[in-house]
Every structure is written in structure tokens, then in C-alpha cells.
């Protein structure tokens, strides 16, 4: 049984109406009594990293909408702790954060595997007890982390694939319409 903890995936219930989280998958990075936070991993942002950070010399590195909180901040998760110092391991081989200045240098020098890092603008946050309440209200389905999904280049498949990975009972949900009353 998966429980709320750093490193798990929160898969939005098919009928979750909140426009920030409809059909999303959130990587939970921290979960404590005082609150929780994570990043939406499957919602592309409309600007690339070089458009947001002028020091980045490589064009078209995707950025994702991490969530509606502090939309003036950039965050990242990665699988390259040997190159990026200061990150926190949130699950086996998956790290959150680190020295952003070194990330900029590594990107510009072509030394970073861009398939093993994902950037976010903003984050998803919950106050004390809020995420537990949403889980109890069945807004979220919990899943173990799947690094292949987190760093998947086909973000439009992540929500459906996350449900399918949970087995037949959930796989059927992956094809539910957003609004069943329209069927």
C-alpha cells in the first residue's frame, strides 16, 4: 500500500475539476505535518528555459508548470547527482534541486544529459492536513515513483500511463472522458 510520502506520484482522479490539476501527475517532493509540496510533471509551460533564464545558451529546453505557487521561481528534478551538487534524494536515483549556477554551466558546456533533468516554473503546495483531506476525498490516486515516467519526453501520455501502471482497475479510468455528461 502506497502512502503519502516524498517520492510518490499523485495521480489526479479523472473527474478532478481544479484547472491547475485536472489530468495531472504530481511528483511529491516533501510531505510533513506542516505541509507538502511537489511538481506537476506532465503540464508543459509555454516558454522554454532559455526564454526564462537568459544565461542559458541552449534553445528549446522544456519547462513544465510545476504548480500555481510562486510562479516566479524555477525548480528542477534530476538523475545526475554526480554532476549537480546540493540536491536532495527524494526517491532512489531521483533528486530535487541543487546548485542552479552549476546546472547553467553544465548545460552551456553540453555536459548535462537533458533527458535526466526536468525544469518547473512554480510548484504545487499544500498546507498542514490539506493534502490528506484531498486524498481522503479521492482527488488523488497514489503510485510508486516511476523514473521513466517522470523524465518521459511524451508528457501527454504520463497521466494515462500512470493509471495503466496500477493495473486493470485503474487502466479503465485512463480512458474516462473529462466530463461524462457530454457523452
GROMACS .gro file of N, CA and C in nm:
model
  549
    1UNK      N    1   0.084  -0.119   0.000
    1UNK     CA    2   0.000   0.000   0.000
    1UNK      C    3   0.089   0.126   0.000
    2UNK      N    4   0.070   0.209  -0.097
    2UNK     CA    5   0.146   0.334  -0.108
    2UNK      C    6   0.081   0.438  -0.018
    3UNK      N    7   0.163   0.514   0.054
    3UNK     CA    8   0.109   0.620   0.138
    3UNK      C    9   0.175   0.753   0.103
    4UNK      N   10   0.116   0.862   0.149
    4UNK     CA   11   0.171   0.994   0.122
    4UNK      C   12   0.311   1.004   0.182
    5UNK      N   13   0.410   1.029   0.095
    5UNK     CA   14   0.549   1.038   0.138
    5UNK      C   15   0.630   1.100   0.023
    6UNK      N   16   0.744   1.158   0.054
    6UNK     CA   17   0.829   1.211  -0.053
    6UNK      C   18   0.861   1.101  -0.155
    7UNK      N   19   0.859   1.139  -0.281
    7UNK     CA   20   0.897   1.046  -0.387
    7UNK      C   21   0.783   0.968  -0.449
    8UNK      N   22   0.660   0.985  -0.400
    8UNK     CA   23   0.549   0.913  -0.464
    8UNK      C   24   0.484   1.004  -0.567
    9UNK      N   25   0.402   0.943  -0.651
    9UNK     CA   26   0.328   1.018  -0.752
    9UNK      C   27   0.183   1.035  -0.707
   10UNK      N   28   0.131   1.156  -0.724
   10UNK     CA   29  -0.011   1.184  -0.702
   10UNK      C   30  -0.074   1.191  -0.840
   11UNK      N   31  -0.163   1.100  -0.870
   11UNK     CA   32  -0.230   1.097  -0.999
   11UNK      C   33  -0.370   1.155  -0.979
   12UNK      N   34  -0.401   1.260  -1.054
   12UNK     CA   35  -0.530   1.325  -1.039
   12UNK      C   36  -0.643   1.230  -1.077
   13UNK      N   37  -0.746   1.226  -0.993
   13UNK     CA   38  -0.866   1.149  -1.025
   13UNK      C   39  -0.921   1.199  -1.159
   14UNK      N   40  -0.974   1.109  -1.243
   14UNK     CA   41  -1.023   1.152  -1.375
   14UNK      C   42  -1.125   1.265  -1.371
   15UNK      N   43  -1.197   1.281  -1.259
   15UNK     CA   44  -1.303   1.382  -1.253
   15UNK      C   45  -1.263   1.504  -1.171
   16UNK      N   46  -1.136   1.514  -1.133
   16UNK     CA   47  -1.089   1.632  -1.061
   16UNK      C   48  -1.105   1.755  -1.150
   17UNK      N   49  -1.178   1.854  -1.101
   17UNK     CA   50  -1.213   1.971  -1.183
   17UNK      C   51  -1.116   2.088  -1.172
   18UNK      N   52  -1.034   2.091  -1.069
   18UNK     CA   53  -0.940   2.202  -1.050
   18UNK      C   54  -0.855   2.218  -1.175
   19UNK      N   55  -0.861   2.333  -1.243
   19UNK     CA   56  -0.788   2.350  -1.369
   19UNK      C   57  -0.636   2.340  -1.354
   20UNK      N   58  -0.586   2.364  -1.233
   20UNK     CA   59  -0.441   2.350  -1.211
   20UNK      C   60  -0.397   2.204  -1.209
   21UNK      N   61  -0.490   2.114  -1.177
   21UNK     CA   62  -0.452   1.975  -1.156
   21UNK      C   63  -0.530   1.872  -1.236
   22UNK      N   64  -0.624   1.914  -1.319
   22UNK     CA   65  -0.701   1.818  -1.399
   22UNK      C   66  -0.606   1.737  -1.488
   23UNK      N   67  -0.618   1.605  -1.478
   23UNK     CA   68  -0.540   1.510  -1.558
   23UNK      C   69  -0.389   1.528  -1.542
   24UNK      N   70  -0.347   1.559  -1.421
   24UNK     CA   71  -0.204   1.577  -1.396
   24UNK      C   72  -0.148   1.465  -1.310
   25UNK      N   73  -0.016   1.459  -1.308
   25UNK     CA   74   0.059   1.372  -1.219
   25UNK      C   75   0.159   1.462  -1.146
   26UNK      N   76   0.158   1.455  -1.013
   26UNK     CA   77   0.246   1.538  -0.931
   26UNK      C   78   0.349   1.448  -0.863
   27UNK      N   79   0.476   1.485  -0.876
   27UNK     CA   80   0.583   1.419  -0.801
   27UNK      C   81   0.590   1.488  -0.665
   28UNK      N   82   0.559   1.415  -0.559
   28UNK     CA   83   0.563   1.471  -0.425
   28UNK      C   84   0.708   1.473  -0.376
   29UNK      N   85   0.759   1.591  -0.345
   29UNK     CA   86   0.899   1.606  -0.303
   29UNK      C   87   0.915   1.615  -0.152
   30UNK      N   88   0.814   1.667  -0.086
   30UNK     CA   89   0.820   1.679   0.060
   30UNK      C   90   0.680   1.661   0.116
   31UNK      N   91   0.672   1.586   0.226
   31UNK     CA   92   0.543   1.566   0.293
   31UNK      C   93   0.571   1.562   0.443
   32UNK      N   94   0.528   1.668   0.512
   32UNK     CA   95   0.549   1.678   0.656
   32UNK      C   96   0.419   1.725   0.720
   33UNK      N   97   0.418   1.722   0.851
   33UNK     CA   98   0.299   1.766   0.923
   33UNK      C   99   0.264   1.912   0.890
   34UNK      N  100   0.367   1.994   0.867
   34UNK     CA  101   0.342   2.137   0.841
   34UNK      C  102   0.297   2.164   0.697
   35UNK      N  103   0.308   2.065   0.609
   35UNK     CA  104   0.264   2.083   0.471
   35UNK      C  105   0.340   1.996   0.373
   36UNK      N  106   0.303   2.008   0.247
   36UNK     CA  107   0.360   1.924   0.141
   36UNK      C  108   0.383   2.007   0.017
   37UNK      N  109   0.476   1.962  -0.068
   37UNK     CA  110   0.491   2.026  -0.197
   37UNK      C  111   0.549   1.928  -0.298
   38UNK      N  112   0.525   1.961  -0.425
   38UNK     CA  113   0.575   1.878  -0.534
   38UNK      C  114   0.561   1.954  -0.665
   39UNK      N  115   0.578   1.880  -0.775
   39UNK     CA  116   0.575   1.941  -0.907
   39UNK      C  117   0.486   1.860  -1.001
   40UNK      N  118   0.402   1.930  -1.077
   40UNK     CA  119   0.325   1.867  -1.184
   40UNK      C  120   0.426   1.828  -1.292
   41UNK      N  121   0.431   1.703  -1.330
   41UNK     CA  122   0.533   1.657  -1.424
   41UNK      C  123   0.485   1.646  -1.569
   42UNK      N  124   0.356   1.671  -1.593
   42UNK     CA  125   0.305   1.648  -1.728
   42UNK      C  126   0.229   1.765  -1.789
   43UNK      N  127   0.260   1.887  -1.745
   43UNK     CA  128   0.190   2.004  -1.798
   43UNK      C  129   0.294   2.104  -1.851
   44UNK      N  130   0.319   2.102  -1.983
   44UNK     CA  131   0.422   2.191  -2.038
   44UNK      C  132   0.388   2.338  -2.017
   45UNK      N  133   0.491   2.416  -1.990
   45UNK     CA  134   0.479   2.561  -1.978
   45UNK      C  135   0.500   2.619  -2.117
   46UNK      N  136   0.451   2.740  -2.141
   46UNK     CA  137   0.455   2.796  -2.277
   46UNK      C  138   0.586   2.866  -2.311
   47UNK      N  139   0.685   2.860  -2.224
   47UNK     CA  140   0.817   2.915  -2.255
   47UNK      C  141   0.924   2.811  -2.226
   48UNK      N  142   1.034   2.819  -2.300
   48UNK     CA  143   1.146   2.727  -2.277
   48UNK      C  144   1.242   2.789  -2.176
   49UNK      N  145   1.336   2.707  -2.129
   49UNK     CA  146   1.428   2.751  -2.025
   49UNK      C  147   1.512   2.871  -2.070
   50UNK      N  148   1.559   2.871  -2.194
   50UNK     CA  149   1.640   2.983  -2.242
   50UNK      C  150   1.560   3.114  -2.250
   51UNK      N  151   1.429   3.103  -2.264
   51UNK     CA  152   1.345   3.223  -2.265
   51UNK      C  153   1.327   3.280  -2.124
   52UNK      N  154   1.336   3.193  -2.024
   52UNK     CA  155   1.317   3.235  -1.885
   52UNK      C  156   1.449   3.272  -1.816
   53UNK      N  157   1.557   3.207  -1.859
   53UNK     CA  158   1.689   3.229  -1.799
   53UNK      C  159   1.785   3.269  -1.911
   54UNK      N  160   1.810   3.397  -1.928
   54UNK     CA  161   1.892   3.445  -2.041
   54UNK      C  162   2.033   3.385  -2.046
   55UNK      N  163   2.086   3.341  -1.931
   55UNK     CA  164   2.221   3.282  -1.928
   55UNK      C  165   2.227   3.146  -1.998
   56UNK      N  166   2.114   3.083  -2.019
   56UNK     CA  167   2.110   2.952  -2.086
   56UNK      C  168   2.129   2.974  -2.235
   57UNK      N  169   2.231   2.909  -2.292
   57UNK     CA  170   2.264   2.928  -2.433
   57UNK      C  171   2.201   2.821  -2.523
   58UNK      N  172   2.146   2.717  -2.465
   58UNK     CA  173   2.084   2.608  -2.542
   58UNK      C  174   1.935   2.639  -2.555
   59UNK      N  175   1.886   2.635  -2.678
   59UNK     CA  176   1.746   2.668  -2.706
   59UNK      C  177   1.653   2.550  -2.682
   60UNK      N  178   1.528   2.583  -2.652
   60UNK     CA  179   1.416   2.489  -2.650
   60UNK      C  180   1.425   2.378  -2.546
   61UNK      N  181   1.485   2.404  -2.433
   61UNK     CA  182   1.479   2.307  -2.322
   61UNK      C  183   1.343   2.327  -2.256
   62UNK      N  184   1.261   2.222  -2.252
   62UNK     CA  185   1.125   2.238  -2.200
   62UNK      C  186   1.121   2.274  -2.052
   63UNK      N  187   1.019   2.349  -2.016
   63UNK     CA  188   0.988   2.383  -1.878
   63UNK      C  189   0.844   2.339  -1.856
   64UNK      N  190   0.815   2.290  -1.737
   64UNK     CA  191   0.681   2.243  -1.704
   64UNK      C  192   0.620   2.330  -1.595
   65UNK      N  193   0.487   2.338  -1.598
   65UNK     CA  194   0.410   2.410  -1.496
   65UNK      C  195   0.414   2.323  -1.371
   66UNK      N  196   0.499   2.360  -1.275
   66UNK     CA  197   0.513   2.280  -1.153
   66UNK      C  198   0.393   2.292  -1.061
   67UNK      N  199   0.323   2.403  -1.073
   67UNK     CA  200   0.206   2.428  -0.991
   67UNK      C  201   0.182   2.577  -0.979
   68UNK      N  202   0.071   2.615  -0.916
   68UNK     CA  203   0.031   2.755  -0.915
   68UNK      C  204   0.101   2.842  -0.809
   69UNK      N  205   0.189   2.785  -0.728
   69UNK     CA  206   0.253   2.861  -0.621
   69UNK      C  207   0.388   2.915  -0.668
   70UNK      N  208   0.415   3.039  -0.639
   70UNK     CA  209   0.540   3.108  -0.671
   70UNK      C  210   0.581   3.086  -0.818
   71UNK      N  211   0.500   3.137  -0.906
   71UNK     CA  212   0.524   3.123  -1.050
   71UNK      C  213   0.644   3.205  -1.098
   72UNK      N  214   0.716   3.267  -1.007
   72UNK     CA  215   0.836   3.340  -1.044
   72UNK      C  216   0.963   3.263  -1.004
   73UNK      N  217   0.948   3.134  -0.973
   73UNK     CA  218   1.062   3.052  -0.934
   73UNK      C  219   1.079   2.933  -1.029
   74UNK      N  220   1.203   2.892  -1.048
   74UNK     CA  221   1.234   2.775  -1.132
   74UNK      C  222   1.295   2.668  -1.042
   75UNK      N  223   1.247   2.546  -1.060
   75UNK     CA  224   1.292   2.431  -0.982
   75UNK      C  225   1.330   2.321  -1.080
   76UNK      N  226   1.395   2.215  -1.028
   76UNK     CA  227   1.426   2.103  -1.116
   76UNK      C  228   1.443   1.975  -1.036
   77UNK      N  229   1.417   1.864  -1.103
   77UNK     CA  230   1.449   1.730  -1.052
   77UNK      C  231   1.542   1.667  -1.154
   78UNK      N  232   1.624   1.575  -1.107
   78UNK     CA  233   1.725   1.519  -1.196
   78UNK      C  234   1.773   1.381  -1.150
   79UNK      N  235   1.853   1.320  -1.233
   79UNK     CA  236   1.915   1.190  -1.205
   79UNK      C  237   2.067   1.200  -1.222
   80UNK      N  238   2.124   1.317  -1.192
   80UNK     CA  239   2.266   1.338  -1.215
   80UNK      C  240   2.337   1.396  -1.092
   81UNK      N  241   2.330   1.326  -0.977
   81UNK     CA  242   2.392   1.379  -0.855
   81UNK      C  243   2.544   1.387  -0.864
   82UNK      N  244   2.603   1.313  -0.954
   82UNK     CA  245   2.748   1.317  -0.971
   82UNK      C  246   2.792   1.450  -1.033
   83UNK      N  247   2.701   1.518  -1.105
   83UNK     CA  248   2.732   1.646  -1.168
   83UNK      C  249   2.671   1.765  -1.095
   84UNK      N  250   2.554   1.745  -1.036
   84UNK     CA  251   2.480   1.854  -0.972
   84UNK      C  252   2.486   1.837  -0.820
   85UNK      N  253   2.562   1.925  -0.756
   85UNK     CA  254   2.576   1.918  -0.610
   85UNK      C  255   2.457   1.983  -0.540
   86UNK      N  256   2.431   1.935  -0.419
   86UNK     CA  257   2.333   2.001  -0.333
   86UNK      C  258   2.190   1.955  -0.348
   87UNK      N  259   2.164   1.852  -0.429
   87UNK     CA  260   2.028   1.803  -0.444
   87UNK      C  261   1.988   1.711  -0.329
   88UNK      N  262   1.859   1.693  -0.312
   88UNK     CA  263   1.804   1.604  -0.210
   88UNK      C  264   1.745   1.481  -0.280
   89UNK      N  265   1.786   1.363  -0.237
   89UNK     CA  266   1.731   1.241  -0.296
   89UNK      C  267   1.591   1.220  -0.241
   90UNK      N  268   1.492   1.222  -0.330
   90UNK     CA  269   1.353   1.205  -0.286
   90UNK      C  270   1.303   1.064  -0.311
   91UNK      N  271   1.374   0.990  -0.395
   91UNK     CA  272   1.346   0.850  -0.421
   91UNK      C  273   1.473   0.793  -0.483
   92UNK      N  274   1.484   0.664  -0.489
   92UNK     CA  275   1.606   0.601  -0.539
   92UNK      C  276   1.646   0.659  -0.675
   93UNK      N  277   1.757   0.733  -0.676
   93UNK     CA  278   1.810   0.786  -0.801
   93UNK      C  279   1.740   0.910  -0.855
   94UNK      N  280   1.647   0.967  -0.781
   94UNK     CA  281   1.576   1.088  -0.826
   94UNK      C  282   1.601   1.198  -0.723
   95UNK      N  283   1.654   1.310  -0.771
   95UNK     CA  284   1.696   1.419  -0.684
   95UNK      C  285   1.618   1.546  -0.716
   96UNK      N  286   1.591   1.622  -0.611
   96UNK     CA  287   1.524   1.751  -0.626
   96UNK      C  288   1.626   1.859  -0.594
   97UNK      N  289   1.641   1.955  -0.687
   97UNK     CA  290   1.724   2.071  -0.665
   97UNK      C  291   1.873   2.047  -0.671
   98UNK      N  292   1.946   2.149  -0.629
   98UNK     CA  293   2.091   2.152  -0.634
   98UNK      C  294   2.135   2.291  -0.676
   99UNK      N  295   2.264   2.306  -0.700
   99UNK     CA  296   2.320   2.437  -0.737
   99UNK      C  297   2.280   2.474  -0.879
  100UNK      N  298   2.189   2.571  -0.892
  100UNK     CA  299   2.139   2.609  -1.023
  100UNK      C  300   2.249   2.670  -1.111
  101UNK      N  301   2.342   2.743  -1.050
  101UNK     CA  302   2.451   2.804  -1.127
  101UNK      C  303   2.532   2.698  -1.198
  102UNK      N  304   2.557   2.585  -1.130
  102UNK     CA  305   2.634   2.478  -1.194
  102UNK      C  306   2.552   2.411  -1.304
  103UNK      N  307   2.420   2.405  -1.287
  103UNK     CA  308   2.334   2.349  -1.391
  103UNK      C  309   2.343   2.434  -1.518
  104UNK      N  310   2.340   2.565  -1.502
  104UNK     CA  311   2.352   2.656  -1.616
  104UNK      C  312   2.485   2.630  -1.689
  105UNK      N  313   2.593   2.623  -1.613
  105UNK     CA  314   2.725   2.598  -1.672
  105UNK      C  315   2.729   2.464  -1.743
  106UNK      N  316   2.679   2.359  -1.679
  106UNK     CA  317   2.680   2.225  -1.738
  106UNK      C  318   2.598   2.218  -1.867
  107UNK      N  319   2.483   2.287  -1.869
  107UNK     CA  320   2.402   2.291  -1.991
  107UNK      C  321   2.478   2.362  -2.102
  108UNK      N  322   2.532   2.478  -2.070
  108UNK     CA  323   2.603   2.557  -2.172
  108UNK      C  324   2.726   2.487  -2.225
  109UNK      N  325   2.788   2.403  -2.143
  109UNK     CA  326   2.906   2.328  -2.186
  109UNK      C  327   2.869   2.194  -2.251
  110UNK      N  328   2.740   2.162  -2.255
  110UNK     CA  329   2.695   2.036  -2.316
  110UNK      C  330   2.730   1.914  -2.234
  111UNK      N  331   2.748   1.930  -2.103
  111UNK     CA  332   2.790   1.820  -2.017
  111UNK      C  333   2.675   1.757  -1.939
  112UNK      N  334   2.555   1.809  -1.954
  112UNK     CA  335   2.439   1.758  -1.881
  112UNK      C  336   2.350   1.678  -1.976
  113UNK      N  337   2.308   1.561  -1.933
  113UNK     CA  338   2.214   1.481  -2.012
  113UNK      C  339   2.075   1.541  -1.990
  114UNK      N  340   2.024   1.610  -2.091
  114UNK     CA  341   1.895   1.679  -2.076
  114UNK      C  342   1.777   1.583  -2.064
  115UNK      N  343   1.799   1.455  -2.091
  115UNK     CA  344   1.695   1.354  -2.070
  115UNK      C  345   1.686   1.310  -1.925
  116UNK      N  346   1.777   1.360  -1.840
  116UNK     CA  347   1.779   1.322  -1.699
  116UNK      C  348   1.759   1.441  -1.606
  117UNK      N  349   1.698   1.546  -1.659
  117UNK     CA  350   1.667   1.664  -1.578
  117UNK      C  351   1.536   1.724  -1.630
  118UNK      N  352   1.455   1.773  -1.539
  118UNK     CA  353   1.328   1.833  -1.577
  118UNK      C  354   1.310   1.961  -1.497
  119UNK      N  355   1.272   2.068  -1.568
  119UNK     CA  356   1.258   2.200  -1.508
  119UNK      C  357   1.112   2.237  -1.490
  120UNK      N  358   1.085   2.313  -1.383
  120UNK     CA  359   0.949   2.353  -1.349
  120UNK      C  360   0.945   2.500  -1.314
  121UNK      N  361   0.837   2.565  -1.352
  121UNK     CA  362   0.812   2.701  -1.304
  121UNK      C  363   0.699   2.689  -1.203
  122UNK      N  364   0.723   2.744  -1.084
  122UNK     CA  365   0.626   2.731  -0.976
  122UNK      C  366   0.627   2.592  -0.917
  123UNK      N  367   0.542   2.573  -0.817
  123UNK     CA  368   0.530   2.441  -0.755
  123UNK      C  369   0.389   2.423  -0.702
  124UNK      N  370   0.359   2.301  -0.660
  124UNK     CA  371   0.230   2.267  -0.601
  124UNK      C  372   0.250   2.256  -0.450
  125UNK      N  373   0.171   2.327  -0.374
  125UNK     CA  374   0.187   2.325  -0.229
  125UNK      C  375   0.056   2.303  -0.157
  126UNK      N  376   0.066   2.238  -0.042
  126UNK     CA  377  -0.050   2.211   0.042
  126UNK      C  378  -0.015   2.247   0.186
  127UNK      N  379  -0.105   2.312   0.256
  127UNK     CA  380  -0.084   2.344   0.397
  127UNK      C  381  -0.107   2.220   0.481
  128UNK      N  382  -0.081   2.231   0.608
  128UNK     CA  383  -0.095   2.120   0.701
  128UNK      C  384  -0.233   2.053   0.688
  129UNK      N  385  -0.235   1.925   0.662
  129UNK     CA  386  -0.360   1.849   0.653
  129UNK      C  387  -0.434   1.860   0.521
  130UNK      N  388  -0.400   1.957   0.438
  130UNK     CA  389  -0.475   1.980   0.314
  130UNK      C  390  -0.463   1.863   0.217
  131UNK      N  391  -0.342   1.813   0.196
  131UNK     CA  392  -0.324   1.702   0.102
  131UNK      C  393  -0.392   1.575   0.154
  132UNK      N  394  -0.385   1.550   0.282
  132UNK     CA  395  -0.453   1.434   0.340
  132UNK      C  396  -0.604   1.443   0.315
  133UNK      N  397  -0.660   1.564   0.333
  133UNK     CA  398  -0.803   1.584   0.307
  133UNK      C  399  -0.837   1.556   0.161
  134UNK      N  400  -0.755   1.608   0.069
  134UNK     CA  401  -0.780   1.584  -0.073
  134UNK      C  402  -0.770   1.436  -0.107
  135UNK      N  403  -0.674   1.368  -0.045
  135UNK     CA  404  -0.660   1.223  -0.068
  135UNK      C  405  -0.783   1.149  -0.015
  136UNK      N  406  -0.828   1.185   0.105
  136UNK     CA  407  -0.946   1.121   0.164
  136UNK      C  408  -1.072   1.149   0.084
  137UNK      N  409  -1.075   1.263   0.014
  137UNK     CA  410  -1.189   1.297  -0.073
  137UNK      C  411  -1.177   1.231  -0.210
  138UNK      N  412  -1.074   1.151  -0.227
  138UNK     CA  413  -1.049   1.075  -0.352
  138UNK      C  414  -1.012   1.164  -0.470
  139UNK      N  415  -0.947   1.280  -0.442
  139UNK     CA  416  -0.899   1.366  -0.551
  139UNK      C  417  -0.772   1.310  -0.614
  140UNK      N  418  -0.698   1.229  -0.537
  140UNK     CA  419  -0.569   1.177  -0.583
  140UNK      C  420  -0.562   1.026  -0.568
  141UNK      N  421  -0.492   0.965  -0.660
  141UNK     CA  422  -0.460   0.823  -0.656
  141UNK      C  423  -0.309   0.816  -0.638
  142UNK      N  424  -0.261   0.736  -0.544
  142UNK     CA  425  -0.118   0.729  -0.515
  142UNK      C  426  -0.051   0.616  -0.592
  143UNK      N  427   0.073   0.641  -0.631
  143UNK     CA  428   0.151   0.542  -0.704
  143UNK      C  429   0.298   0.554  -0.665
  144UNK      N  430   0.367   0.443  -0.671
  144UNK     CA  431   0.512   0.449  -0.655
  144UNK      C  432   0.570   0.530  -0.770
  145UNK      N  433   0.685   0.590  -0.745
  145UNK     CA  434   0.750   0.670  -0.848
  145UNK      C  435   0.805   0.580  -0.958
  146UNK      N  436   0.794   0.630  -1.079
  146UNK     CA  437   0.847   0.563  -1.196
  146UNK      C  438   0.935   0.665  -1.268
  147UNK      N  439   1.068   0.650  -1.254
  147UNK     CA  440   1.160   0.748  -1.312
  147UNK      C  441   1.138   0.763  -1.462
  148UNK      N  442   1.105   0.654  -1.530
  148UNK     CA  443   1.083   0.662  -1.675
  148UNK      C  444   0.968   0.757  -1.706
  149UNK      N  445   0.863   0.757  -1.623
  149UNK     CA  446   0.750   0.848  -1.645
  149UNK      C  447   0.788   0.992  -1.613
  150UNK      N  448   0.862   1.012  -1.506
  150UNK     CA  449   0.898   1.148  -1.465
  150UNK      C  450   0.976   1.219  -1.575
  151UNK      N  451   1.068   1.147  -1.636
  151UNK     CA  452   1.154   1.208  -1.737
  151UNK      C  453   1.110   1.177  -1.880
  152UNK      N  454   0.988   1.127  -1.896
  152UNK     CA  455   0.934   1.094  -2.028
  152UNK      C  456   0.919   1.221  -2.112
  153UNK      N  457   0.962   1.212  -2.236
  153UNK     CA  458   0.950   1.327  -2.326
  153UNK      C  459   0.809   1.344  -2.381
  154UNK      N  460   0.727   1.242  -2.369
  154UNK     CA  461   0.590   1.247  -2.420
  154UNK      C  462   0.496   1.275  -2.302
  155UNK      N  463   0.499   1.399  -2.254
  155UNK     CA  464   0.424   1.434  -2.134
  155UNK      C  465   0.274   1.411  -2.149
  156UNK      N  466   0.222   1.413  -2.272
  156UNK     CA  467   0.078   1.394  -2.291
  156UNK      C  468   0.034   1.251  -2.255
  157UNK      N  469   0.128   1.157  -2.243
  157UNK     CA  470   0.095   1.019  -2.210
  157UNK      C  471   0.112   0.986  -2.062
  158UNK      N  472   0.171   1.075  -1.985
  158UNK     CA  473   0.210   1.044  -1.848
  158UNK      C  474   0.089   1.012  -1.759
  159UNK      N  475  -0.018   1.091  -1.766
  159UNK     CA  476  -0.133   1.067  -1.679
  159UNK      C  477  -0.196   0.931  -1.708
  160UNK      N  478  -0.223   0.905  -1.836
  160UNK     CA  479  -0.284   0.777  -1.872
  160UNK      C  480  -0.192   0.660  -1.838
  161UNK      N  481  -0.064   0.672  -1.867
  161UNK     CA  482   0.029   0.562  -1.841
  161UNK      C  483   0.042   0.536  -1.691
  162UNK      N  484   0.038   0.642  -1.610
  162UNK     CA  485   0.044   0.626  -1.464
  162UNK      C  486  -0.072   0.542  -1.414
  163UNK      N  487  -0.191   0.568  -1.466
  163UNK     CA  488  -0.308   0.488  -1.428
  163UNK      C  489  -0.295   0.344  -1.477
  164UNK      N  490  -0.253   0.327  -1.601
  164UNK     CA  491  -0.238   0.192  -1.657
  164UNK      C  492  -0.137   0.109  -1.578
  165UNK      N  493  -0.031   0.175  -1.527
  165UNK     CA  494   0.071   0.104  -1.450
  165UNK      C  495   0.016   0.047  -1.319
  166UNK      N  496  -0.098   0.097  -1.273
  166UNK     CA  497  -0.158   0.050  -1.148
  166UNK      C  498  -0.243  -0.076  -1.167
  167UNK      N  499  -0.262  -0.120  -1.290
  167UNK     CA  500  -0.338  -0.241  -1.315
  167UNK      C  501  -0.475  -0.216  -1.376
  168UNK      N  502  -0.546  -0.324  -1.403
  168UNK     CA  503  -0.672  -0.319  -1.477
  168UNK      C  504  -0.779  -0.229  -1.415
  169UNK      N  505  -0.792  -0.230  -1.282
  169UNK     CA  506  -0.896  -0.149  -1.218
  169UNK      C  507  -0.876   0.000  -1.246
  170UNK      N  508  -0.752   0.041  -1.258
  170UNK     CA  509  -0.722   0.183  -1.284
  170UNK      C  510  -0.706   0.211  -1.433
  171UNK      N  511  -0.661   0.113  -1.509
  171UNK     CA  512  -0.639   0.132  -1.653
  171UNK      C  513  -0.766   0.176  -1.722
  172UNK      N  514  -0.879   0.125  -1.677
  172UNK     CA  515  -1.008   0.163  -1.735
  172UNK      C  516  -1.034   0.312  -1.718
  173UNK      N  517  -0.985   0.369  -1.604
  173UNK     CA  518  -1.004   0.511  -1.574
  173UNK      C  519  -0.927   0.600  -1.671
  174UNK      N  520  -0.820   0.547  -1.729
  174UNK     CA  521  -0.734   0.626  -1.817
  174UNK      C  522  -0.809   0.674  -1.940
  175UNK      N  523  -0.919   0.607  -1.974
  175UNK     CA  524  -0.996   0.643  -2.091
  175UNK      C  525  -1.129   0.711  -2.059
  176UNK      N  526  -1.152   0.742  -1.931
  176UNK     CA  527  -1.273   0.812  -1.893
  176UNK      C  528  -1.274   0.950  -1.959
  177UNK      N  529  -1.390   0.995  -2.005
  177UNK     CA  530  -1.398   1.133  -2.059
  177UNK      C  531  -1.380   1.234  -1.946
  178UNK      N  532  -1.336   1.353  -1.981
  178UNK     CA  533  -1.318   1.458  -1.880
  178UNK      C  534  -1.452   1.494  -1.817
  179UNK      N  535  -1.555   1.501  -1.897
  179UNK     CA  536  -1.690   1.530  -1.846
  179UNK      C  537  -1.785   1.425  -1.901
  180UNK      N  538  -1.821   1.323  -1.821
  180UNK     CA  539  -1.906   1.215  -1.868
  180UNK      C  540  -2.044   1.262  -1.914
  181UNK      N  541  -2.091   1.379  -1.867
  181UNK     CA  542  -2.222   1.427  -1.907
  181UNK      C  543  -2.225   1.467  -2.053
  182UNK      N  544  -2.107   1.484  -2.115
  182UNK     CA  545  -2.102   1.522  -2.256
  182UNK      C  546  -2.108   1.400  -2.349
  183UNK      N  547  -2.106   1.280  -2.292
  183UNK     CA  548  -2.112   1.158  -2.375
  183UNK      C  549  -2.255   1.127  -2.417
   0.00000   0.00000   0.00000
